[in-house]
Structures are given as structure tokens and as C-alpha cells.
Amino acid sequence: KALADLDTPRMRFRRHKGVLGTVERAFLVCIPLNGIVTILDVFLYFGKSVWIEQYLAVFLGLIMGLVPLLIPATKGAPPDRLPWYDAVLSVLGFWLGLYVVLFYHDIVMSSGLTPPDRTIMGALAILFVLECCRRLLGWALVIIVALFILYGHFSYVLPEPLYSRGVPWVRLANYLYLDPGALLG
């Protein structure tokens, strides 16, 4: 009886069959496997060095690729099929994590620079994480995080106790996306 109740249309998560179900299960299996590889530092046994931020980027990409697959954008969205925009968001979310994994060496070597591709990817990643938070937790956390991001940029217009120099959008997007003290930390 309890398991039958989980398959009602009111269920919060989607359950896919066929190819999408295989992709969903692959993502769900890769998340703990990534943790095991991280803890055991498997690549070191093969003479390869992988930064912890790359492991975290894999984790972030898997989660951001999985959220649009499993959680509908709205309560009224059909739970039995995947809309095209959620499929696009899933691929984009996975690519945002994979980008860091593939190009992290170059990112570290040019850490003071803010090229346009990193700024665009950073802005997309921030918006994507906010969308994932909205789908999972609702608007409250999204609004709080958005206020802190806005404070980071517009703090120069606030009165003295809250005054700061403010951070340009380009640097803020790069920092929040790539710094070990932000999404990858």
C-alpha cells in the first residue's frame, strides 16, 4: 500500500522509464562512486593528480544534471514526461560541472584573469544553482542568496556599517563559480 502511494501523480519526483530511466540511474550511481573515488584518491594509484575541486565539480555537475530530470519546474508540470526545457537544463547543468573538470588546470594557471567564457559559465552556474534550490527548497533560500549576491555587487551604495567597495559582476561570477571558497568548496 505504501509503495503504491508513491506512484500517484501527486509524487514530487519524476520516475523515468527507458533511456531516461537509465540516464537517471547512471547519475544516481555516479554520485556515490565519485565520493568513493575522492575518498580513496584512486587516480593517485595510476600516477595522475586530480585536484579536489575537480572531484567537487563532478559532484556539482551530476547534481545539477539530475535535478531537472527528477524535479518538475512547477507543481502543475506533468510528472510522467520530461519537458524539452528540463532536458536542456539537465545537459547544461552537467556541462557546467564538466567544464570545470576539463579545464581546471587552465583555470588555475590563469586564476587572476576573467575571460568571457568563464564569466558566462559562472553566471549560468549561479542561476542554475538558484533554480535547483528553488525546485528543491522553494523561494525563501533563493531570495536570501540573491540578496547576498546583490549585496556583493551593490554594497558601495549602502550606508557606513554595511558599506564596502563592491565587486564587479565579472569577478563575482568567476569567484562564485570557480573559487574553492564558493561553489567548489
Coordinates of N, CA and C in Angstrom, one line a residue:
K1 N 0.8 -1.2 0.0 CA 0.0 0.0 0.0 C 0.9 1.3 0.0
A2 N 1.9 1.3 0.8 CA 2.7 2.5 0.9 C 3.5 2.7 -0.4
L3 N 4.0 1.7 -1.0 CA 4.7 1.8 -2.3 C 3.7 2.2 -3.4
A4 N 2.5 1.8 -3.3 CA 1.5 2.2 -4.3 C 1.2 3.7 -4.2
D5 N 1.3 4.2 -3.0 CA 1.0 5.7 -2.8 C 2.2 6.5 -3.4
L6 N 3.4 5.9 -3.5 CA 4.5 6.7 -4.1 C 4.3 6.9 -5.6
D7 N 3.6 6.1 -6.2 CA 3.4 6.2 -7.7 C 2.2 7.1 -8.1
T8 N 1.6 7.8 -7.2 CA 0.5 8.6 -7.5 C 1.0 9.8 -8.2
P9 N 0.1 10.5 -9.0 CA 0.5 11.7 -9.8 C 1.0 12.8 -8.9
R10 N 0.6 12.8 -7.6 CA 1.0 13.8 -6.7 C 2.4 13.7 -6.2
M11 N 3.1 12.7 -6.6 CA 4.5 12.5 -6.2 C 5.4 13.7 -6.7
R12 N 6.3 14.1 -5.8 CA 7.1 15.2 -6.1 C 8.2 15.0 -7.1
F13 N 8.7 13.8 -7.2 CA 9.8 13.4 -8.1 C 9.2 12.7 -9.3
R14 N 9.9 12.9 -10.4 CA 9.6 12.1 -11.6 C 10.2 10.7 -11.6
R15 N 9.6 9.8 -12.2 CA 10.2 8.5 -12.3 C 10.2 8.1 -13.8
H16 N 11.4 8.0 -14.4 CA 11.5 7.8 -15.8 C 11.7 6.3 -16.1
K17 N 11.2 6.0 -17.3 CA 11.4 4.6 -17.8 C 12.2 4.7 -19.1
G18 N 12.8 3.6 -19.5 CA 13.5 3.6 -20.8 C 14.9 4.3 -20.7
V19 N 15.2 5.0 -21.7 CA 16.5 5.7 -21.8 C 16.7 6.7 -20.7
L20 N 15.7 7.5 -20.4 CA 15.8 8.5 -19.4 C 15.9 7.8 -18.0
G21 N 15.3 6.7 -17.8 CA 15.5 6.0 -16.5 C 16.9 5.5 -16.4
T22 N 17.5 5.0 -17.5 CA 18.9 4.6 -17.5 C 19.8 5.7 -17.1
V23 N 19.6 6.9 -17.8 CA 20.4 8.1 -17.5 C 20.2 8.5 -16.0
E24 N 19.0 8.5 -15.6 CA 18.8 8.9 -14.2 C 19.5 7.9 -13.2
R25 N 19.4 6.6 -13.4 CA 20.1 5.7 -12.6 C 21.6 5.8 -12.7
A26 N 22.1 6.1 -13.9 CA 23.6 6.3 -14.1 C 24.0 7.5 -13.3
F27 N 23.3 8.6 -13.3 CA 23.7 9.7 -12.5 C 23.6 9.4 -11.0
L28 N 22.6 8.7 -10.6 CA 22.5 8.3 -9.2 C 23.6 7.4 -8.7
V29 N 24.0 6.5 -9.6 CA 25.1 5.6 -9.2 C 26.5 6.4 -9.2
C30 N 26.6 7.3 -10.1 CA 27.9 8.0 -10.2 C 28.2 9.0 -9.1
I31 N 27.1 9.4 -8.4 CA 27.3 10.4 -7.3 C 28.1 9.7 -6.2
P32 N 27.6 8.5 -5.6 CA 28.5 7.9 -4.6 C 29.8 7.3 -5.1
L33 N 29.8 6.9 -6.4 CA 31.1 6.4 -6.9 C 32.1 7.6 -7.0
N34 N 31.7 8.8 -7.3 CA 32.6 9.9 -7.3 C 33.1 10.2 -5.8
G35 N 32.2 10.0 -4.8 CA 32.7 10.1 -3.4 C 33.7 9.1 -3.1
I36 N 33.5 7.8 -3.5 CA 34.4 6.8 -3.2 C 35.8 7.0 -3.9
V37 N 35.7 7.4 -5.1 CA 37.0 7.8 -5.9 C 37.7 8.9 -5.2
T38 N 36.9 9.9 -4.7 CA 37.5 11.0 -4.0 C 38.2 10.6 -2.7
I39 N 37.5 9.8 -1.9 CA 38.0 9.4 -0.6 C 39.2 8.5 -0.7
L40 N 39.2 7.6 -1.7 CA 40.3 6.7 -1.9 C 41.4 7.2 -2.7
D41 N 41.2 8.4 -3.3 CA 42.1 9.1 -4.2 C 42.7 8.1 -5.3
V42 N 41.7 7.5 -6.0 CA 42.0 6.4 -6.9 C 43.0 6.8 -8.0
F43 N 42.9 8.0 -8.5 CA 43.7 8.5 -9.6 C 45.2 8.5 -9.2
L44 N 45.5 8.7 -8.0 CA 46.9 8.7 -7.5 C 47.5 7.4 -7.7
Y45 N 46.8 6.3 -7.6 CA 47.3 4.9 -7.8 C 47.8 4.7 -9.3
F46 N 47.2 5.5 -10.2 CA 47.5 5.5 -11.6 C 48.5 6.6 -12.0
G47 N 49.1 7.2 -11.0 CA 50.1 8.3 -11.3 C 49.5 9.6 -11.8
K48 N 48.2 9.8 -11.6 CA 47.6 11.0 -12.1 C 47.2 11.8 -10.8
S49 N 47.3 13.1 -11.0 CA 47.0 14.0 -9.9 C 45.7 14.8 -10.3
V50 N 44.7 14.7 -9.4 CA 43.4 15.3 -9.6 C 43.1 16.2 -8.4
W51 N 42.8 17.5 -8.7 CA 42.5 18.4 -7.6 C 41.2 18.1 -7.0
I52 N 41.0 18.5 -5.7 CA 39.8 18.2 -5.0 C 38.6 19.0 -5.7
E53 N 38.9 20.2 -6.2 CA 37.9 21.0 -6.9 C 37.3 20.2 -8.1
Q54 N 38.2 19.4 -8.8 CA 37.7 18.7 -9.9 C 36.7 17.6 -9.4
Y55 N 37.0 16.9 -8.3 CA 36.0 16.0 -7.8 C 34.7 16.7 -7.4
L56 N 34.8 17.8 -6.8 CA 33.6 18.6 -6.4 C 32.8 19.1 -7.6
A57 N 33.6 19.4 -8.7 CA 32.9 19.8 -9.9 C 32.1 18.7 -10.5
V58 N 32.7 17.5 -10.5 CA 31.9 16.3 -11.0 C 30.7 16.1 -10.1
F59 N 30.8 16.2 -8.8 CA 29.6 16.1 -8.0 C 28.6 17.2 -8.3
L60 N 29.0 18.4 -8.4 CA 28.1 19.5 -8.7 C 27.5 19.3 -10.1
G61 N 28.2 18.8 -11.1 CA 27.6 18.6 -12.4 C 26.6 17.5 -12.4
L62 N 26.9 16.4 -11.6 CA 25.9 15.3 -11.5 C 24.7 15.8 -10.9
I63 N 24.8 16.5 -9.8 CA 23.6 17.0 -9.1 C 22.8 18.0 -10.0
M64 N 23.5 18.9 -10.6 CA 22.8 19.9 -11.5 C 22.2 19.2 -12.7
G65 N 22.8 18.1 -13.1 CA 22.2 17.4 -14.2 C 21.0 16.6 -13.8
L66 N 21.0 16.2 -12.6 CA 19.9 15.3 -12.1 C 18.7 16.0 -11.6
V67 N 18.9 17.2 -11.1 CA 17.7 17.9 -10.5 C 16.6 18.2 -11.6
P68 N 17.0 18.7 -12.8 CA 15.9 18.9 -13.8 C 15.3 17.6 -14.3
L69 N 16.0 16.5 -14.2 CA 15.4 15.3 -14.6 C 14.4 14.8 -13.6
L70 N 14.6 15.0 -12.3 CA 13.8 14.4 -11.3 C 12.7 15.3 -10.8
I71 N 12.9 16.6 -10.7 CA 12.0 17.5 -10.1 C 11.4 18.4 -11.1
P72 N 10.1 18.4 -11.2 CA 9.4 19.3 -12.2 C 9.6 20.7 -11.8
A73 N 9.5 21.6 -12.8 CA 9.7 23.0 -12.6 C 8.6 23.7 -11.8
T74 N 7.4 23.2 -12.0 CA 6.2 23.7 -11.2 C 5.4 22.6 -10.7
K75 N 4.5 22.9 -9.8 CA 3.6 21.8 -9.3 C 2.7 21.3 -10.4
G76 N 2.3 22.1 -11.3 CA 1.4 21.7 -12.4 C 2.1 21.0 -13.5
A77 N 3.4 20.9 -13.5 CA 4.1 20.2 -14.6 C 3.8 18.7 -14.6
P78 N 3.7 18.1 -15.8 CA 3.3 16.7 -15.8 C 4.4 15.8 -15.2
P79 N 4.1 14.9 -14.3 CA 5.1 14.1 -13.6 C 5.6 12.9 -14.4
D80 N 4.8 12.6 -15.5 CA 5.1 11.4 -16.3 C 6.0 11.6 -17.5
R81 N 6.3 12.8 -17.8 CA 7.1 13.1 -19.0 C 8.1 14.2 -18.7
L82 N 9.2 14.2 -19.5 CA 10.2 15.3 -19.3 C 10.0 16.3 -20.4
P83 N 9.7 17.6 -20.0 CA 9.6 18.7 -21.0 C 11.0 18.9 -21.6
W84 N 11.0 19.5 -22.8 CA 12.2 19.8 -23.5 C 13.1 20.7 -22.7
Y85 N 12.6 21.7 -22.1 CA 13.4 22.6 -21.3 C 14.1 22.0 -20.2
D86 N 13.5 21.0 -19.5 CA 14.2 20.3 -18.5 C 15.3 19.4 -19.0
A87 N 15.1 18.9 -20.2 CA 16.2 18.1 -20.8 C 17.4 19.0 -21.1
V88 N 17.1 20.2 -21.7 CA 18.2 21.1 -22.0 C 18.9 21.6 -20.7
L89 N 18.1 21.8 -19.6 CA 18.7 22.2 -18.4 C 19.6 21.1 -17.8
S90 N 19.1 19.9 -17.9 CA 19.9 18.8 -17.4 C 21.3 18.7 -18.1
V91 N 21.3 18.8 -19.4 CA 22.5 18.7 -20.1 C 23.4 19.9 -19.8
L92 N 22.8 21.1 -19.7 CA 23.6 22.3 -19.3 C 24.1 22.2 -17.9
G93 N 23.4 21.7 -17.0 CA 23.9 21.6 -15.6 C 25.0 20.6 -15.5
F94 N 24.9 19.5 -16.3 CA 26.1 18.6 -16.3 C 27.3 19.2 -16.9
W95 N 27.1 20.0 -18.0 CA 28.2 20.6 -18.7 C 28.9 21.7 -17.8
L96 N 28.1 22.4 -17.0 CA 28.7 23.4 -16.1 C 29.7 22.7 -15.1
G97 N 29.4 21.5 -14.7 CA 30.4 20.8 -13.8 C 31.5 20.2 -14.6
L98 N 31.2 19.7 -15.7 CA 32.2 19.0 -16.6 C 33.2 20.1 -17.1
Y99 N 32.8 21.3 -17.4 CA 33.7 22.4 -17.8 C 34.8 22.6 -16.8
V100 N 34.5 22.6 -15.6 CA 35.5 22.8 -14.5 C 36.4 21.7 -14.5
V101 N 35.9 20.5 -14.6 CA 36.8 19.3 -14.6 C 37.8 19.3 -15.7
L102 N 37.3 19.6 -16.9 CA 38.2 19.5 -18.1 C 39.2 20.6 -18.2
F103 N 38.8 21.8 -17.7 CA 39.6 23.0 -17.9 C 40.2 23.5 -16.6
Y104 N 40.2 22.7 -15.5 CA 40.7 23.3 -14.2 C 42.1 23.7 -14.2
H105 N 43.0 22.9 -14.9 CA 44.4 23.2 -14.9 C 44.6 24.6 -15.6
D106 N 43.9 24.9 -16.7 CA 44.0 26.2 -17.3 C 43.4 27.3 -16.4
I107 N 42.3 27.0 -15.7 CA 41.7 27.9 -14.8 C 42.6 28.3 -13.7
V108 N 43.3 27.3 -13.1 CA 44.3 27.6 -12.1 C 45.5 28.4 -12.6
M109 N 46.0 28.1 -13.8 CA 47.1 28.8 -14.3 C 46.8 30.2 -14.7
S110 N 45.6 30.6 -14.9 CA 45.2 31.9 -15.2 C 44.1 32.4 -14.2
S111 N 44.4 32.2 -13.0 CA 43.4 32.5 -11.9 C 43.0 33.9 -11.8
G112 N 43.9 34.8 -12.1 CA 43.6 36.3 -12.0 C 42.8 36.8 -13.1
L113 N 42.8 36.1 -14.2 CA 42.1 36.6 -15.4 C 40.6 36.2 -15.4
T114 N 39.8 37.0 -16.1 CA 38.4 36.7 -16.2 C 37.9 36.7 -17.6
P115 N 38.3 35.7 -18.3 CA 37.8 35.6 -19.7 C 36.3 35.5 -19.9
P116 N 35.8 35.9 -21.0 CA 34.3 35.9 -21.2 C 33.7 34.5 -21.0
D117 N 34.3 33.5 -21.5 CA 33.7 32.1 -21.3 C 33.5 31.8 -19.9
R118 N 34.5 32.1 -19.0 CA 34.3 31.7 -17.6 C 33.3 32.6 -17.0
T119 N 33.2 33.8 -17.4 CA 32.2 34.7 -16.8 C 30.8 34.2 -17.2
I120 N 30.6 33.8 -18.4 CA 29.3 33.3 -18.9 C 29.0 32.0 -18.2
M121 N 29.9 31.1 -18.1 CA 29.7 29.9 -17.4 C 29.4 30.1 -15.9
G122 N 30.1 31.1 -15.3 CA 29.9 31.4 -13.9 C 28.5 32.0 -13.7
A123 N 28.0 32.9 -14.5 CA 26.7 33.4 -14.4 C 25.6 32.3 -14.6
L124 N 25.9 31.5 -15.6 CA 24.9 30.4 -15.8 C 24.9 29.4 -14.6
A125 N 26.1 29.1 -14.0 CA 26.1 28.2 -12.9 C 25.4 28.8 -11.7
I126 N 25.6 30.1 -11.4 CA 24.9 30.8 -10.3 C 23.4 30.7 -10.5
L127 N 22.9 31.1 -11.7 CA 21.5 31.0 -12.0 C 21.0 29.6 -11.9
F128 N 21.8 28.6 -12.3 CA 21.3 27.2 -12.3 C 21.2 26.7 -10.9
V129 N 22.2 27.0 -10.0 CA 22.1 26.6 -8.6 C 20.9 27.3 -8.0
L130 N 20.6 28.5 -8.3 CA 19.5 29.1 -7.7 C 18.2 28.4 -8.2
E131 N 18.1 28.0 -9.4 CA 17.0 27.3 -9.9 C 16.8 25.9 -9.3
C132 N 17.9 25.2 -9.1 CA 17.9 24.0 -8.3 C 17.4 24.1 -6.9
C133 N 17.9 25.2 -6.3 CA 17.4 25.5 -4.9 C 15.9 25.8 -4.9
R134 N 15.5 26.5 -5.9 CA 14.0 26.8 -6.0 C 13.2 25.6 -6.1
R135 N 13.7 24.7 -7.0 CA 12.9 23.4 -7.2 C 12.9 22.5 -5.9
L136 N 14.0 22.5 -5.2 CA 14.2 21.6 -4.1 C 13.6 22.2 -2.8
L137 N 13.8 23.5 -2.6 CA 13.5 24.1 -1.3 C 12.5 25.3 -1.3
G138 N 12.2 25.8 -2.5 CA 11.3 26.9 -2.6 C 12.0 28.2 -2.7
W139 N 11.2 29.3 -2.7 CA 11.7 30.6 -3.0 C 12.5 31.3 -1.8
A140 N 12.3 30.9 -0.6 CA 12.9 31.6 0.5 C 14.4 31.6 0.4
L141 N 15.1 30.4 0.2 CA 16.5 30.4 0.2 C 17.0 31.1 -1.1
V142 N 16.3 31.0 -2.2 CA 16.7 31.7 -3.4 C 16.7 33.2 -3.2
I143 N 15.8 33.7 -2.5 CA 15.7 35.2 -2.2 C 16.8 35.6 -1.3
I144 N 17.1 34.8 -0.3 CA 18.2 35.2 0.6 C 19.5 35.2 -0.1
V145 N 19.8 34.1 -0.9 CA 21.1 34.0 -1.6 C 21.2 35.2 -2.6
A146 N 20.1 35.5 -3.3 CA 20.1 36.6 -4.3 C 20.4 37.9 -3.6
L147 N 19.9 38.1 -2.4 CA 20.1 39.3 -1.7 C 21.6 39.4 -1.4
F148 N 22.2 38.3 -1.0 CA 23.7 38.4 -0.6 C 24.5 38.6 -1.9
I149 N 24.1 38.0 -3.0 CA 24.8 38.3 -4.3 C 24.7 39.7 -4.7
L150 N 23.5 40.3 -4.6 CA 23.3 41.7 -4.9 C 24.1 42.6 -3.9
Y151 N 24.2 42.2 -2.6 CA 25.0 42.9 -1.7 C 26.4 42.9 -2.1
G152 N 26.9 41.8 -2.6 CA 28.3 41.7 -3.0 C 28.6 42.7 -4.1
H153 N 27.7 43.0 -4.9 CA 27.9 44.0 -6.0 C 27.6 45.4 -5.6
F154 N 26.4 45.6 -5.0 CA 25.9 46.9 -4.7 C 26.2 47.5 -3.3
S155 N 27.2 46.9 -2.6 CA 27.5 47.3 -1.2 C 28.1 48.7 -1.2
Y156 N 28.5 49.2 -2.3 CA 29.1 50.5 -2.3 C 28.1 51.7 -2.2
V157 N 26.8 51.3 -2.3 CA 25.8 52.4 -2.2 C 25.1 52.3 -0.9
L158 N 25.5 51.4 0.0 CA 24.9 51.3 1.3 C 25.5 52.2 2.4
P159 N 24.8 52.5 3.5 CA 25.5 53.4 4.5 C 26.6 52.7 5.2
E160 N 27.3 53.4 6.0 CA 28.6 53.0 6.6 C 28.6 51.6 7.3
P161 N 27.8 51.2 8.1 CA 28.0 49.9 8.7 C 28.0 48.8 7.7
L162 N 27.3 48.9 6.6 CA 27.2 47.9 5.5 C 28.0 48.3 4.3
Y163 N 28.7 49.4 4.3 CA 29.4 49.9 3.1 C 30.6 49.0 2.8
S164 N 30.9 48.7 1.5 CA 32.1 48.0 1.1 C 32.3 48.5 -0.3
R165 N 33.4 48.2 -0.9 CA 33.8 48.6 -2.2 C 32.9 48.0 -3.3
G166 N 32.3 46.9 -3.1 CA 31.5 46.2 -4.1 C 32.5 45.5 -5.0
V167 N 31.9 44.4 -5.6 CA 32.7 43.6 -6.5 C 32.0 43.6 -7.9
P168 N 32.8 43.9 -9.0 CA 32.2 43.9 -10.3 C 31.6 42.5 -10.6
W169 N 30.5 42.5 -11.5 CA 29.8 41.3 -11.8 C 30.7 40.2 -12.4
V170 N 31.7 40.6 -13.2 CA 32.6 39.7 -13.8 C 33.4 38.9 -12.8
R171 N 34.0 39.6 -11.8 CA 34.7 39.0 -10.8 C 33.9 38.2 -9.8
L172 N 32.7 38.7 -9.6 CA 31.8 38.0 -8.7 C 31.3 36.7 -9.3
A173 N 31.0 36.7 -10.6 CA 30.6 35.4 -11.2 C 31.7 34.4 -11.3
N174 N 32.9 34.9 -11.6 CA 34.1 34.0 -11.6 C 34.4 33.4 -10.2
Y175 N 34.3 34.3 -9.2 CA 34.6 33.8 -7.8 C 33.6 32.8 -7.4
L176 N 32.3 33.1 -7.5 CA 31.3 32.2 -7.0 C 31.3 30.9 -7.7
Y177 N 31.7 30.8 -9.0 CA 31.7 29.6 -9.8 C 33.0 28.8 -9.5
L178 N 34.1 29.4 -9.5 CA 35.4 28.7 -9.5 C 36.2 28.7 -8.3
D179 N 35.9 29.5 -7.3 CA 36.8 29.6 -6.1 C 36.5 28.5 -5.2
P180 N 37.5 27.9 -4.5 CA 37.3 26.8 -3.5 C 36.5 27.3 -2.3
G181 N 36.3 28.6 -2.1 CA 35.5 29.1 -1.0 C 34.1 29.3 -1.4
A182 N 33.7 29.0 -2.7 CA 32.3 29.2 -3.1 C 31.7 27.9 -3.5
L183 N 31.2 27.7 -4.7 CA 30.5 26.5 -5.1 C 31.4 25.3 -5.0
L184 N 32.7 25.4 -5.2 CA 33.6 24.3 -5.2 C 34.3 24.1 -3.9
G185 N 33.7 24.5 -2.8 CA 34.4 24.4 -1.5 C 33.4 24.0 -0.4

